[in-house]
Amino acid sequence: MLGQRTAGDLDGTGRATPAPVEGDVVPRLRGLLERVDGLLASLLEAEVSWAGWLSETAPEQRSSARNLLHYWAIRQFDLRELQVGLAEFGLSSLGRSEAHVQATLAAVRSAIAGIVDGNWRPPSPSAVPIEQGPKILRQHTVELLGAQPPHRMARIMVTLPSQAAADAELVCELVRRGMNIARINCAHDDERAWRAMAQHVRDAAVGAGTTCLVAMDLAGPKLRTGPLEPGPRVVKLRPQRDPVGRVVTPARAWLTSVEDPTSPPQPDMASIPVPLHWLTNRAAGDVLVLRDARGSNRELVLEAAGTPPDSGGFVLTGRQTTYLETGTVLRTASGGQSTEVGLLPETEQSLALRAGDLLLLTRDNSPAPVDGDQPVRIGCTLPEAFDHAKVGDAIHFDDGRIGGRVVSVEREALTVRIDHPEQGTIRLKAGKGINMPDTDLPVSALTEGDVTDLAAVVELADLVDMSFVRTASDVERLLDELGRLGGEDLGIVLKIETRQAFENLPQLLLTAMRRPRVGVMIARGDLAVECGYERMAELQEEILWLCEAAHLPVIWATQVLEQLAKTGMPSRAEISDAAMSERAECVMLNKGPYLNEAVTALDDIMRRMAQHYYKKNALLRPLRSWSVSADERVDDDLGGELGPPS
């Protein structure tokens, strides 16, 4: 125990006077005091070391920038022993000091000094008072990401599919279900489509009586595999069968005209073009006979696409697997006029790779052959890769599904030995992403195409997402271009998706904080590929901490409820991931057939989790799951004030 008081230890007012501490407690407390004083001194040293960076930040960001540097300073030390020592005396943990580092240290120091000499004094003024840190972050979040939604803290960002340009109702439904920010990916579609999407978002928000911001994502430099030689012009029609081989659903395709093709009634249907004069003489129920690309005799039946039947084509159905190729002859079973299948799209090819194979990555981007001896080859879209790669550098393809290391470097080619996956064969297609985390590529994150797109972004968007940022100079160039275009007030989001971006994060944040509206997106897909999946949980935690210290909102992105969005059924792991995402200020969903359901589910999960956690703090709301009254269990009222403890 720290000390004892007796009934006689009273001052003149009848109150107990402080008693001195006894035993080895005082030396231990003085040791803690010395450690805390050392940390406080390191804060000033950090401000001096980073003075040039600090002076460039916007005045409204200055105190937050100082706090960022303070957090950086204390995290240069191993604080684990100090944490244990403070906890033994019931003192505040430094593990929740991100938003107010100096104030927390000052308060801890005052508490230790008060225990030692019995005379507690208020802590010294600090860069950011304890009660102000969360408030500053909330204010910055509102300024960048819009007003806080009802019943949850975090916003929901949704990547719009291409059809959002033509389907206003699709956007309206997303807004109704809880979308707060619509993300337009400038790597897809064109300016005309972006304008339509942005207008649909504005109209949907007005119609719903709410706000929904528009974020536009710059494409950045494209490091991708080059083209492969196309495969044959053939379409495979295959029925669905039950476990014993009986047809459950016949194969289906869309028979349309060569001269005036129409879209199939379902997006996953293949289109089979035939001459218009032949098609107009067909009717629902006609049976077509043919010899397919394998020489197999087959029958296909025409069905009306809908009511009325004149819809520009017929649904072609079959109960056997059929390979149709350009030039396949179609005849009616009744002996009518025959025709040939028109020009079909070329089949997408891929390279088969196994661990131990050699892959030649070439500067030449002409279509590479698929069939050939080892080593197989494929092009690379970024010439700088060949000038700066070194033997031993890691290289990953297709979001990390395939990996290897450079074993030889020549001017026109890199030879890569595949080592991942260790077992089985995996296919590499054209246009897949390449990550080279060990290679220092002198490529600006802002391409000439991005500079061109920025004019539309400044006009249409509320915030711009910068892809593949790596260095402070990347951010400086974006700020310069925005200034040239009159976009100084546009919100800026830095996408952290490379190893260099993570390693340079303090410099990136301080540079971006020259503007008042700044945030960060944790692009977990590329970041996991670059740094290793086993480190992903650790990295996203550290990014969250550093951004909280800078009072900058964070967008938690990549594969959130991905299985739900794609299949309609979530995995248990992604539900836990979605629950953890509540610690960020915004969570991003990607496209999928069940996107609406994913928005609803995420809204529900975040409403519930907002009652339990703010950042790393457990809010300790009443738990009614095990209460006596059945009316108060599990689905209890989720109302009440949301937010960090005041």
XYZ file of C-alpha atoms in Angstrom, residues 184 186 190-199 201-202 212-218 450-464 481-491 517:
48
model
C -15.928 7.313 -58.707
C -11.195 7.461 -62.684
C -14.757 8.401 -69.003
C -15.530 12.009 -68.121
C -19.022 11.798 -69.599
C -19.844 8.845 -67.351
C -18.277 10.564 -64.310
C -20.464 13.608 -64.855
C -23.587 11.463 -65.052
C -22.644 9.571 -61.893
C -21.911 12.760 -59.944
C -25.224 14.310 -61.015
C -25.474 11.340 -56.570
C -26.429 15.012 -56.093
C -23.887 12.452 -50.037
C -20.427 13.595 -51.095
C -18.564 12.638 -54.263
C -15.002 11.301 -54.086
C -13.007 10.798 -57.277
C -10.102 8.374 -57.263
C -7.144 9.197 -59.520
C -4.236 12.203 -63.759
C -3.353 15.858 -64.377
C -5.805 15.891 -67.277
C -8.507 14.243 -65.154
C -7.993 16.727 -62.306
C -9.866 19.450 -64.186
C -13.023 17.321 -64.080
C -12.316 16.254 -60.494
C -12.091 19.868 -59.285
C -15.393 20.623 -60.985
C -17.353 17.529 -59.948
C -15.945 16.190 -56.664
C -15.866 17.076 -52.980
C -12.631 15.177 -52.396
C -9.871 13.591 -54.462
C -1.808 21.147 -59.587
C -4.883 21.786 -57.442
C -3.686 25.335 -56.859
C -3.245 25.846 -60.597
C -6.814 24.631 -61.206
C -8.362 26.631 -58.364
C -9.018 23.504 -56.325
C -7.375 24.561 -53.049
C -10.582 23.807 -51.118
C -10.936 20.275 -52.481
C -10.588 17.604 -49.803
C -9.197 19.199 -45.430
